[in-house]
């Protein structure tokens, strides 16, 4: 493997590079996903898709803050029935297309996965409100996460990734549940519970009152989650949260990420994927490293 | 950015369905750029700036209805300006400032001086500052505005001061009787260097078809309307087929040759992302 | 009450203004605390004090990141036996001095509180590793938080505040436990679990490998916690996390904070207390508000 | 800021216990400012810059031991420069740049030209760039350096090129036999405009006592050593009594009149915050 080769095998999928478009960002339509593939993403994840059409929360749904972004989109999507066509258009981009799916219970995940056949892999977004639990989300309950993962694995032969929320006391417990359920990889992290209030009026700014923080502000949080998950799990960890440069990608990989996803940073530049891959490639070459050398390096340094 | 507080300082009743809200803020924006207008506790919607501190709102639903009920002294939240805005090309300016959805071709002294502004309904909101800027740059401006009926013609008085001026009304109550496309017949389109268009999507599509028939689609800049969520180019709600471009960030102004090959006039998407046919 | 009067009564303590120095920041010595009182803090919280001398973690212990600060001091302190003298020096500052105390179980808290008599109030830092629990901290266990709070209340007649960690699935559950235990107020939030890795070498930068995020990055997280706590509890909530301007203080108060604490922002300017109070005072005057008008305003707006 | 990677390019054996590590980075620092030196996986400690890209390290414990074992090509992490640095006052510079713990008094043409630099042991590290800068500004520089024994005199050669130069050794192996304070006797202290001092705390205290006896304490700038944790003025580990000032941020350089009323020479604090008497 030449040191500037960025291609990886991730849960059985071949990626030309490990920089992936994150779920919910420029992933509403097939052509938008195709465009991101053209901008150099090694794979693309769709907007999270559910079983019924959903308009999402009222606007404002997203805000740029000093140090990141706050959003509460509310999982808007046209349902898998309508998204199927978009998926096949996205595939024309020539990179793996991962369908992000969400639901409130195992059956719902199964229904959506079946309805979205043809994805290269499925990413289970377990951030949906817990049907029975009050105020909590599915992803905070290890039992449910394990069941959902197992159900998804039974439903499809392609890889299943589980996207984890950082809004738990112990993310490793949830990661382990996913792993027990048969997940091929975990993806960490989704956004961090947050809120902003308009001081001119006293109103919470988001239509949903509160939302999730992403971007630079959450990168140190994501690095810690990825570090802990890598240490505890035997399956690959895909790092996401605040990555906006090749340096950020390297840090996340050293924490243990086999690949990374980029979401909010498209704000600065949709060409961020090529930018990161070329920086990463130059870094590896200059240091005579390959990707395997840096994934999890922090753990090997600590053990020394 | 967080929303800036904008207090309503004046309310101008433009037509039976359209008002202009003047506020105490001034934004440094190019014509065609938009802001996200937050009606607190209700919704946030995109609006063009009809003036550095003003929006011009047509009542069509809940949020615009709420805006129409505001009084002087009330306030709204404003984020922006966002998007690219129209590119004004003329001898008066070689600096290319103002962004622009058009191609980056250079216009010589001979070209770019004669422009046509075509506004349908509230589409006049982003086009008024464009027409005013073009006039002040010494361009030869021709304006066509259309509406359902004479009462609904927006900014008639202001536009008429910016150059040659025609109107069309669907019901014939003023000017050309019929659609604005009919009013275009009286002009030698090939004599114009740039067309600036904003209005209902099917009207824009008809206008663009006419321009394409004359081989002029590349000389058109159109401001598109799509459902916006984030407004800042991240969520993907507003992307158009087949380019995948974001109306809120790569637009809302696009060149006609890009749009002629697009979903324009065929479909748009609702808040769920589902296609809605026109 | 004139609109520029910032004095408040907080859990029975009189404060000239609601801007308090946060625990662990410039609070190692009595004279440093006195200096912060002189810079305009309405009250000061000491470094967290334990039962035995502790050197803390090896350096690096703190790092400025793009959007905040990462620290893992490791609760260095000379033990209450040696800190007593500092406390009485701090009192010369003329503002309430709140002793932050930490321990692993109720008895330890009691011992320290008794050993640190003379504080205007005690702030229970329940971020100490759980003696019995593996890898978790006391503050993630509602039962223990309730017991510790109750024990503290039995030990002293002055107010007891409980400082909460955001690194839990549901901070309200912990806040309710503190409230049941008799807490006079809750303080939210402590730092957010985070990590940074040196991409030149692969080493985690902090001596402790990981640490806690503070500063602007965590403000939206803190605002959400304060909002939720205010909604659920009947006792005052003291907001802390990323406050560095009067606007930030107003936002936190609108979320529900009766007072705020300022930690990391002393980095920019130790005079931050006067800066915030004068901005706040001007804001209240301009809007003809008093502090009561803005505390919790976001809730009243939402209910409208 | 995160630590910058600094690769060792040269190792200079200054004395049996002191080495200088030259690195491939250059920091724009005032004399007396410090950096936090990260020995990865072990510790991070404060060090003065003896040159824009160099630190000069005395082996006293684990971290300095580890630094002493580094080889060319090894690397360390550097954060900084931090702290205020010495204020160099002289006719050559009226801009006041370089921070400074001293008071802000103006020095006229007559004053500020004659300075004394007093370095004990590794205290010479921050004082060498100070002496060199003072000399290049045309100041009249007198240097006193002291050490336990002749072998341990730091930067003797460099210092001797910066001005009038005397040494003192505890064991009399070179120069004045005895403490550096003894070597001060030969000078008319009142003839100096500023004193720059760094060395072991009790030595600094003795020097300051002498200056105070001569009423000159306000003309002294001393670089203090306290236990640093954060290094950036937030944690409070390094504050001094009774001012509550932070050595890492408000210092490490303080004026003598501030320090004479302080804990200097009485006690410092260990990593727990506990007072350790001298
Ligand atoms: C770039 C841009 C500039 C615009 N400038 C103006 C202007 O200057 N003056 C003006 O009157 N109108 C303008 N609009 C249209 C305006 O945003 C809608 O009329 C408004 O959002 C309707 O909201 P409502 O709640 O009143 O109507 P609703 O009943 O909610 O919806 C009516 C229709 O308005 C549209 N709409 C609703 N919400 C949004 C949204 N978040 N984003 C986009 N469209 C939405 C939809 O097509 C919907 O079918 C502009 C739109 C865009 C995209
Ligand atoms: C502003 C400043 C500038 C300095 N410049 C230099 C210099 O240029 N050259 C040089 O050789 N030394 C310098 N020192 C002293 C140097 O930091 C200590 O010698 C070093 O930290 C010792 O670490 P160690 O692990 O080798 O020793 P340890 O065995 O850990 O400790 C020995 C002694 O060193 C001191 N020390 C240890 N850790 C720290 C720390 N984090 N912060 C402060 N002191 C500590 C303590 O007094 C301790 O008792 C400076 C100190 C300060 C505060
Ligand atoms: C506007 C927006 C929409 C998002 N929608 C989804 C979603 O539908 N499903 C999901 O799993 N994550 C969603 N996320 C979370 C991102 O995929 C990602 O986990 C998070 O933003 C952190 O990465 P970043 O800092 O690179 O943005 C969304 C994030 C943003 C900013
Ligand atoms: C250097 C440092 C040390 C801290 N030490 C303590 C501590 O000893 N006890 C405690 O309860 N909180 C401690 N904290 C947390 C702060 O009190 C505060 O909760 C947190 O930093 C968020 O506020 P900020 O963003 O204003 O800093 C510390 C924070 C910092 C930055
Ligand atoms: S509205 Fe979100 S990308 Fe355009
Ligand atoms: S070492 Fe932290 S304040 Fe100085």
PDB file of N, CA and C in Angstrom, chain A residues 24-29 31-32 35 53-55 58-65 69 73 76-78 82 86 196-198 200-201 203-205 266-267 270, chain B residues 1-5 36 38 40-44 79 228-230 232-237 239-246 249-250 269 271-275:
ATOM      1  N   UNK A  24     -27.894  13.574   6.936  1.00  0.00           N
ATOM      2  CA  UNK A  24     -28.725  14.745   7.167  1.00  0.00           C
ATOM      3  C   UNK A  24     -28.151  16.023   6.605  1.00  0.00           C
ATOM      4  N   UNK A  25     -26.999  15.923   6.004  1.00  0.00           N
ATOM      5  CA  UNK A  25     -26.357  17.102   5.447  1.00  0.00           C
ATOM      6  C   UNK A  25     -26.286  16.936   3.926  1.00  0.00           C
ATOM      7  N   UNK A  26     -26.947  17.806   3.213  1.00  0.00           N
ATOM      8  CA  UNK A  26     -26.987  17.748   1.751  1.00  0.00           C
ATOM      9  C   UNK A  26     -27.311  16.347   1.251  1.00  0.00           C
ATOM     10  N   UNK A  27     -28.201  15.692   1.974  1.00  0.00           N
ATOM     11  CA  UNK A  27     -28.541  14.323   1.608  1.00  0.00           C
ATOM     12  C   UNK A  27     -30.023  14.112   1.413  1.00  0.00           C
ATOM     13  N   UNK A  28     -30.738  15.176   1.046  1.00  0.00           N
ATOM     14  CA  UNK A  28     -32.188  15.082   0.882  1.00  0.00           C
ATOM     15  C   UNK A  28     -32.583  14.501  -0.466  1.00  0.00           C
ATOM     16  N   UNK A  29     -31.721  14.736  -1.477  1.00  0.00           N
ATOM     17  CA  UNK A  29     -32.065  14.264  -2.823  1.00  0.00           C
ATOM     18  C   UNK A  29     -30.911  13.454  -3.412  1.00  0.00           C
ATOM     19  N   UNK A  31     -29.616  13.770  -6.346  1.00  0.00           N
ATOM     20  CA  UNK A  31     -28.635  14.560  -7.082  1.00  0.00           C
ATOM     21  C   UNK A  31     -27.710  15.315  -6.135  1.00  0.00           C
ATOM     22  N   UNK A  32     -28.212  15.686  -4.987  1.00  0.00           N
ATOM     23  CA  UNK A  32     -27.364  16.367  -4.017  1.00  0.00           C
ATOM     24  C   UNK A  32     -26.283  15.396  -3.522  1.00  0.00           C
ATOM     25  N   UNK A  35     -23.767  14.994  -6.135  1.00  0.00           N
ATOM     26  CA  UNK A  35     -22.871  16.148  -6.175  1.00  0.00           C
ATOM     27  C   UNK A  35     -21.764  15.996  -5.131  1.00  0.00           C
ATOM     28  N   UNK A  53     -44.049  10.046   5.729  1.00  0.00           N
ATOM     29  CA  UNK A  53     -43.545  11.385   5.414  1.00  0.00           C
ATOM     30  C   UNK A  53     -43.588  12.262   6.660  1.00  0.00           C
ATOM     31  N   UNK A  54     -42.569  13.086   6.799  1.00  0.00           N
ATOM     32  CA  UNK A  54     -42.456  13.936   7.986  1.00  0.00           C
ATOM     33  C   UNK A  54     -41.957  15.304   7.535  1.00  0.00           C
ATOM     34  N   UNK A  55     -42.644  16.332   7.982  1.00  0.00           N
ATOM     35  CA  UNK A  55     -42.238  17.687   7.583  1.00  0.00           C
ATOM     36  C   UNK A  55     -41.087  18.214   8.421  1.00  0.00           C
ATOM     37  N   UNK A  58     -40.863  23.126  12.850  1.00  0.00           N
ATOM     38  CA  UNK A  58     -40.955  24.449  12.222  1.00  0.00           C
ATOM     39  C   UNK A  58     -39.601  25.166  12.241  1.00  0.00           C
ATOM     40  N   UNK A  59     -39.422  26.062  11.317  1.00  0.00           N
ATOM     41  CA  UNK A  59     -38.230  26.923  11.288  1.00  0.00           C
ATOM     42  C   UNK A  59     -38.302  27.906  12.444  1.00  0.00           C
ATOM     43  N   UNK A  60     -37.149  28.433  12.910  1.00  0.00           N
ATOM     44  CA  UNK A  60     -35.781  28.120  12.494  1.00  0.00           C
ATOM     45  C   UNK A  60     -35.399  26.690  12.855  1.00  0.00           C
ATOM     46  N   UNK A  61     -34.751  26.026  11.924  1.00  0.00           N
ATOM     47  CA  UNK A  61     -34.300  24.665  12.155  1.00  0.00           C
ATOM     48  C   UNK A  61     -32.788  24.583  12.311  1.00  0.00           C
ATOM     49  N   UNK A  62     -32.091  25.622  11.912  1.00  0.00           N
ATOM     50  CA  UNK A  62     -30.632  25.556  12.036  1.00  0.00           C
ATOM     51  C   UNK A  62     -30.064  26.951  12.179  1.00  0.00           C
ATOM     52  N   UNK A  63     -28.987  27.012  12.945  1.00  0.00           N
ATOM     53  CA  UNK A  63     -28.399  28.283  13.343  1.00  0.00           C
ATOM     54  C   UNK A  63     -26.898  28.122  13.378  1.00  0.00           C
ATOM     55  N   UNK A  64     -26.191  29.078  12.863  1.00  0.00           N
ATOM     56  CA  UNK A  64     -24.741  29.057  13.045  1.00  0.00           C
ATOM     57  C   UNK A  64     -24.446  29.808  14.332  1.00  0.00           C
ATOM     58  N   UNK A  65     -23.748  29.161  15.249  1.00  0.00           N
ATOM     59  CA  UNK A  65     -23.322  29.829  16.479  1.00  0.00           C
ATOM     60  C   UNK A  65     -21.841  30.178  16.337  1.00  0.00           C
ATOM     61  N   UNK A  69     -22.813  24.709  15.136  1.00  0.00           N
ATOM     62  CA  UNK A  69     -24.137  24.850  14.564  1.00  0.00           C
ATOM     63  C   UNK A  69     -25.137  24.175  15.482  1.00  0.00           C
ATOM     64  N   UNK A  73     -33.835  19.720  12.935  1.00  0.00           N
ATOM     65  CA  UNK A  73     -34.575  19.574  11.689  1.00  0.00           C
ATOM     66  C   UNK A  73     -35.866  18.806  11.964  1.00  0.00           C
ATOM     67  N   UNK A  76     -37.085  15.546   8.871  1.00  0.00           N
ATOM     68  CA  UNK A  76     -37.979  15.675   7.716  1.00  0.00           C
ATOM     69  C   UNK A  76     -37.573  14.644   6.666  1.00  0.00           C
ATOM     70  N   UNK A  77     -38.518  13.983   6.071  1.00  0.00           N
ATOM     71  CA  UNK A  77     -38.209  13.028   4.991  1.00  0.00           C
ATOM     72  C   UNK A  77     -39.498  12.610   4.358  1.00  0.00           C
ATOM     73  N   UNK A  78     -39.441  12.192   3.100  1.00  0.00           N
ATOM     74  CA  UNK A  78     -40.658  11.868   2.353  1.00  0.00           C
ATOM     75  C   UNK A  78     -41.101  10.423   2.559  1.00  0.00           C
ATOM     76  N   UNK A  82     -41.014   7.201  -1.031  1.00  0.00           N
ATOM     77  CA  UNK A  82     -40.676   8.254  -1.976  1.00  0.00           C
ATOM     78  C   UNK A  82     -39.172   8.426  -2.123  1.00  0.00           C
ATOM     79  N   UNK A  86     -34.616   8.394  -5.122  1.00  0.00           N
ATOM     80  CA  UNK A  86     -33.450   9.246  -4.835  1.00  0.00           C
ATOM     81  C   UNK A  86     -32.220   8.375  -4.609  1.00  0.00           C
ATOM     82  N   UNK A 196     -30.390  27.525  22.250  1.00  0.00           N
ATOM     83  CA  UNK A 196     -30.008  28.936  22.169  1.00  0.00           C
ATOM     84  C   UNK A 196     -31.257  29.780  22.337  1.00  0.00           C
ATOM     85  N   UNK A 197     -31.100  30.874  23.041  1.00  0.00           N
ATOM     86  CA  UNK A 197     -32.235  31.756  23.330  1.00  0.00           C
ATOM     87  C   UNK A 197     -31.927  33.153  22.789  1.00  0.00           C
ATOM     88  N   UNK A 198     -32.919  33.746  22.203  1.00  0.00           N
ATOM     89  CA  UNK A 198     -32.812  35.089  21.642  1.00  0.00           C
ATOM     90  C   UNK A 198     -32.912  36.117  22.768  1.00  0.00           C
ATOM     91  N   UNK A 200     -33.078  39.208  22.681  1.00  0.00           N
ATOM     92  CA  UNK A 200     -33.929  40.376  22.418  1.00  0.00           C
ATOM     93  C   UNK A 200     -35.365  40.130  22.850  1.00  0.00           C
ATOM     94  N   UNK A 201     -35.775  38.876  22.784  1.00  0.00           N
ATOM     95  CA  UNK A 201     -37.186  38.576  23.050  1.00  0.00           C
ATOM     96  C   UNK A 201     -37.392  37.539  24.138  1.00  0.00           C
ATOM     97  N   UNK A 203     -37.306  34.357  23.454  1.00  0.00           N
ATOM     98  CA  UNK A 203     -37.741  33.127  22.806  1.00  0.00           C
ATOM     99  C   UNK A 203     -36.573  32.181  22.549  1.00  0.00           C
ATOM    100  N   UNK A 204     -36.761  30.904  22.814  1.00  0.00           N
ATOM    101  CA  UNK A 204     -35.809  29.923  22.278  1.00  0.00           C
ATOM    102  C   UNK A 204     -35.801  30.102  20.754  1.00  0.00           C
ATOM    103  N   UNK A 205     -34.620  30.023  20.141  1.00  0.00           N
ATOM    104  CA  UNK A 205     -34.580  30.356  18.715  1.00  0.00           C
ATOM    105  C   UNK A 205     -35.117  29.237  17.832  1.00  0.00           C
ATOM    106  N   UNK A 266     -19.492  21.363   5.509  1.00  0.00           N
ATOM    107  CA  UNK A 266     -19.872  21.744   4.145  1.00  0.00           C
ATOM    108  C   UNK A 266     -20.331  23.205   4.119  1.00  0.00           C
ATOM    109  N   UNK A 267     -20.667  23.728   5.284  1.00  0.00           N
ATOM    110  CA  UNK A 267     -21.045  25.135   5.347  1.00  0.00           C
ATOM    111  C   UNK A 267     -19.936  26.019   4.779  1.00  0.00           C
ATOM    112  N   UNK A 270     -18.256  23.177   0.101  1.00  0.00           N
ATOM    113  CA  UNK A 270     -18.710  21.827  -0.266  1.00  0.00           C
ATOM    114  C   UNK A 270     -17.564  20.987  -0.813  1.00  0.00           C
TER     115      UNK A 270
ATOM    116  N   UNK B   1     -24.821  32.859  12.566  1.00  0.00           N
ATOM    117  CA  UNK B   1     -25.258  34.049  13.272  1.00  0.00           C
ATOM    118  C   UNK B   1     -26.640  33.849  13.887  1.00  0.00           C
ATOM    119  N   UNK B   2     -26.812  34.491  15.029  1.00  0.00           N
ATOM    120  CA  UNK B   2     -28.131  34.495  15.631  1.00  0.00           C
ATOM    121  C   UNK B   2     -28.971  35.579  14.957  1.00  0.00           C
ATOM    122  N   UNK B   3     -30.283  35.472  15.043  1.00  0.00           N
ATOM    123  CA  UNK B   3     -31.117  36.513  14.445  1.00  0.00           C
ATOM    124  C   UNK B   3     -30.840  37.874  15.084  1.00  0.00           C
ATOM    125  N   UNK B   4     -30.806  38.871  14.259  1.00  0.00           N
ATOM    126  CA  UNK B   4     -30.670  40.252  14.715  1.00  0.00           C
ATOM    127  C   UNK B   4     -32.078  40.775  14.960  1.00  0.00           C
ATOM    128  N   UNK B   5     -32.218  41.607  15.953  1.00  0.00           N
ATOM    129  CA  UNK B   5     -33.540  42.147  16.255  1.00  0.00           C
ATOM    130  C   UNK B   5     -33.837  43.328  15.329  1.00  0.00           C
ATOM    131  N   UNK B  36     -33.527  35.441   6.322  1.00  0.00           N
ATOM    132  CA  UNK B  36     -34.499  34.561   6.955  1.00  0.00           C
ATOM    133  C   UNK B  36     -35.211  35.412   8.004  1.00  0.00           C
ATOM    134  N   UNK B  38     -37.664  35.774  11.009  1.00  0.00           N
ATOM    135  CA  UNK B  38     -38.189  34.954  12.103  1.00  0.00           C
ATOM    136  C   UNK B  38     -39.389  35.645  12.747  1.00  0.00           C
ATOM    137  N   UNK B  40     -41.271  35.276  15.697  1.00  0.00           N
ATOM    138  CA  UNK B  40     -40.959  34.517  16.911  1.00  0.00           C
ATOM    139  C   UNK B  40     -42.116  33.671  17.395  1.00  0.00           C
ATOM    140  N   UNK B  41     -41.762  32.456  17.738  1.00  0.00           N
ATOM    141  CA  UNK B  41     -42.767  31.556  18.257  1.00  0.00           C
ATOM    142  C   UNK B  41     -43.613  30.918  17.170  1.00  0.00           C
ATOM    143  N   UNK B  42     -43.319  31.231  15.895  1.00  0.00           N
ATOM    144  CA  UNK B  42     -44.178  30.733  14.823  1.00  0.00           C
ATOM    145  C   UNK B  42     -43.403  30.030  13.710  1.00  0.00           C
ATOM    146  N   UNK B  43     -42.559  30.770  13.005  1.00  0.00           N
ATOM    147  CA  UNK B  43     -41.903  30.212  11.829  1.00  0.00           C
ATOM    148  C   UNK B  43     -40.797  31.178  11.388  1.00  0.00           C
ATOM    149  N   UNK B  44     -39.958  30.702  10.502  1.00  0.00           N
ATOM    150  CA  UNK B  44     -38.939  31.562   9.901  1.00  0.00           C
ATOM    151  C   UNK B  44     -38.999  31.308   8.405  1.00  0.00           C
ATOM    152  N   UNK B  79     -31.961  36.938  10.051  1.00  0.00           N
ATOM    153  CA  UNK B  79     -30.636  36.375   9.779  1.00  0.00           C
ATOM    154  C   UNK B  79     -30.306  36.620   8.319  1.00  0.00           C
ATOM    155  N   UNK B 228     -37.113  26.439   2.028  1.00  0.00           N
ATOM    156  CA  UNK B 228     -35.864  26.562   2.778  1.00  0.00           C
ATOM    157  C   UNK B 228     -36.069  26.084   4.204  1.00  0.00           C
ATOM    158  N   UNK B 229     -35.103  25.326   4.670  1.00  0.00           N
ATOM    159  CA  UNK B 229     -35.079  25.039   6.096  1.00  0.00           C
ATOM    160  C   UNK B 229     -33.923  25.816   6.726  1.00  0.00           C
ATOM    161  N   UNK B 230     -32.691  25.300   6.566  1.00  0.00           N
ATOM    162  CA  UNK B 230     -31.573  25.962   7.252  1.00  0.00           C
ATOM    163  C   UNK B 230     -31.275  27.352   6.684  1.00  0.00           C
ATOM    164  N   UNK B 232     -28.793  28.177   5.047  1.00  0.00           N
ATOM    165  CA  UNK B 232     -27.354  28.451   5.006  1.00  0.00           C
ATOM    166  C   UNK B 232     -26.542  27.367   4.290  1.00  0.00           C
ATOM    167  N   UNK B 233     -27.253  26.522   3.529  1.00  0.00           N
ATOM    168  CA  UNK B 233     -26.510  25.606   2.666  1.00  0.00           C
ATOM    169  C   UNK B 233     -26.048  24.310   3.287  1.00  0.00           C
ATOM    170  N   UNK B 234     -26.629  23.917   4.412  1.00  0.00           N
ATOM    171  CA  UNK B 234     -26.158  22.701   5.063  1.00  0.00           C
ATOM    172  C   UNK B 234     -27.174  21.550   4.984  1.00  0.00           C
ATOM    173  N   UNK B 235     -28.442  21.845   5.169  1.00  0.00           N
ATOM    174  CA  UNK B 235     -29.402  20.752   5.355  1.00  0.00           C
ATOM    175  C   UNK B 235     -29.768  20.041   4.065  1.00  0.00           C
ATOM    176  N   UNK B 236     -29.723  20.750   2.948  1.00  0.00           N
ATOM    177  CA  UNK B 236     -30.028  20.103   1.674  1.00  0.00           C
ATOM    178  C   UNK B 236     -31.486  20.162   1.272  1.00  0.00           C
ATOM    179  N   UNK B 237     -32.330  20.823   2.038  1.00  0.00           N
ATOM    180  CA  UNK B 237     -33.767  20.856   1.736  1.00  0.00           C
ATOM    181  C   UNK B 237     -34.061  21.514   0.387  1.00  0.00           C
ATOM    182  N   UNK B 239     -32.155  21.806  -2.494  1.00  0.00           N
ATOM    183  CA  UNK B 239     -31.345  21.507  -3.685  1.00  0.00           C
ATOM    184  C   UNK B 239     -32.233  21.220  -4.885  1.00  0.00           C
ATOM    185  N   UNK B 240     -31.704  21.517  -6.051  1.00  0.00           N
ATOM    186  CA  UNK B 240     -32.483  21.309  -7.274  1.00  0.00           C
ATOM    187  C   UNK B 240     -31.830  20.242  -8.148  1.00  0.00           C
ATOM    188  N   UNK B 241     -32.665  19.600  -8.934  1.00  0.00           N
ATOM    189  CA  UNK B 241     -32.194  18.579  -9.873  1.00  0.00           C
ATOM    190  C   UNK B 241     -31.890  19.231 -11.211  1.00  0.00           C
ATOM    191  N   UNK B 242     -30.960  18.685 -11.977  1.00  0.00           N
ATOM    192  CA  UNK B 242     -30.113  17.547 -11.637  1.00  0.00           C
ATOM    193  C   UNK B 242     -28.749  17.973 -11.075  1.00  0.00           C
ATOM    194  N   UNK B 243     -28.555  19.294 -10.875  1.00  0.00           N
ATOM    195  CA  UNK B 243     -27.224  19.777 -10.491  1.00  0.00           C
ATOM    196  C   UNK B 243     -26.913  19.496  -9.028  1.00  0.00           C
ATOM    197  N   UNK B 244     -27.961  19.350  -8.210  1.00  0.00           N
ATOM    198  CA  UNK B 244     -27.737  19.222  -6.778  1.00  0.00           C
ATOM    199  C   UNK B 244     -27.364  20.548  -6.134  1.00  0.00           C
ATOM    200  N   UNK B 245     -27.489  21.659  -6.874  1.00  0.00           N
ATOM    201  CA  UNK B 245     -27.123  22.959  -6.300  1.00  0.00           C
ATOM    202  C   UNK B 245     -28.157  23.395  -5.261  1.00  0.00           C
ATOM    203  N   UNK B 246     -27.679  24.151  -4.280  1.00  0.00           N
ATOM    204  CA  UNK B 246     -28.546  24.617  -3.199  1.00  0.00           C
ATOM    205  C   UNK B 246     -29.104  25.993  -3.562  1.00  0.00           C
ATOM    206  N   UNK B 249     -27.916  28.783  -1.157  1.00  0.00           N
ATOM    207  CA  UNK B 249     -26.512  29.167  -1.047  1.00  0.00           C
ATOM    208  C   UNK B 249     -25.862  29.365  -2.404  1.00  0.00           C
ATOM    209  N   UNK B 250     -26.068  28.397  -3.311  1.00  0.00           N
ATOM    210  CA  UNK B 250     -25.509  28.541  -4.661  1.00  0.00           C
ATOM    211  C   UNK B 250     -26.398  29.495  -5.443  1.00  0.00           C
ATOM    212  N   UNK B 269     -40.030  20.723  -4.289  1.00  0.00           N
ATOM    213  CA  UNK B 269     -40.214  19.767  -3.191  1.00  0.00           C
ATOM    214  C   UNK B 269     -40.855  20.453  -1.997  1.00  0.00           C
ATOM    215  N   UNK B 271     -41.827  20.345   2.308  1.00  0.00           N
ATOM    216  CA  UNK B 271     -41.000  20.296   3.519  1.00  0.00           C
ATOM    217  C   UNK B 271     -40.496  18.895   3.827  1.00  0.00           C
ATOM    218  N   UNK B 272     -41.138  17.868   3.310  1.00  0.00           N
ATOM    219  CA  UNK B 272     -40.679  16.504   3.573  1.00  0.00           C
ATOM    220  C   UNK B 272     -39.577  16.097   2.588  1.00  0.00           C
ATOM    221  N   UNK B 273     -39.440  16.850   1.495  1.00  0.00           N
ATOM    222  CA  UNK B 273     -38.485  16.483   0.455  1.00  0.00           C
ATOM    223  C   UNK B 273     -39.175  15.799  -0.715  1.00  0.00           C
ATOM    224  N   UNK B 274     -40.470  15.658  -0.604  1.00  0.00           N
ATOM    225  CA  UNK B 274     -41.253  14.996  -1.662  1.00  0.00           C
ATOM    226  C   UNK B 274     -41.440  15.941  -2.843  1.00  0.00           C
ATOM    227  N   UNK B 275     -41.379  15.359  -4.035  1.00  0.00           N
ATOM    228  CA  UNK B 275     -41.594  16.162  -5.247  1.00  0.00           C
ATOM    229  C   UNK B 275     -43.052  16.556  -5.385  1.00  0.00           C
TER     230      UNK B 275
END
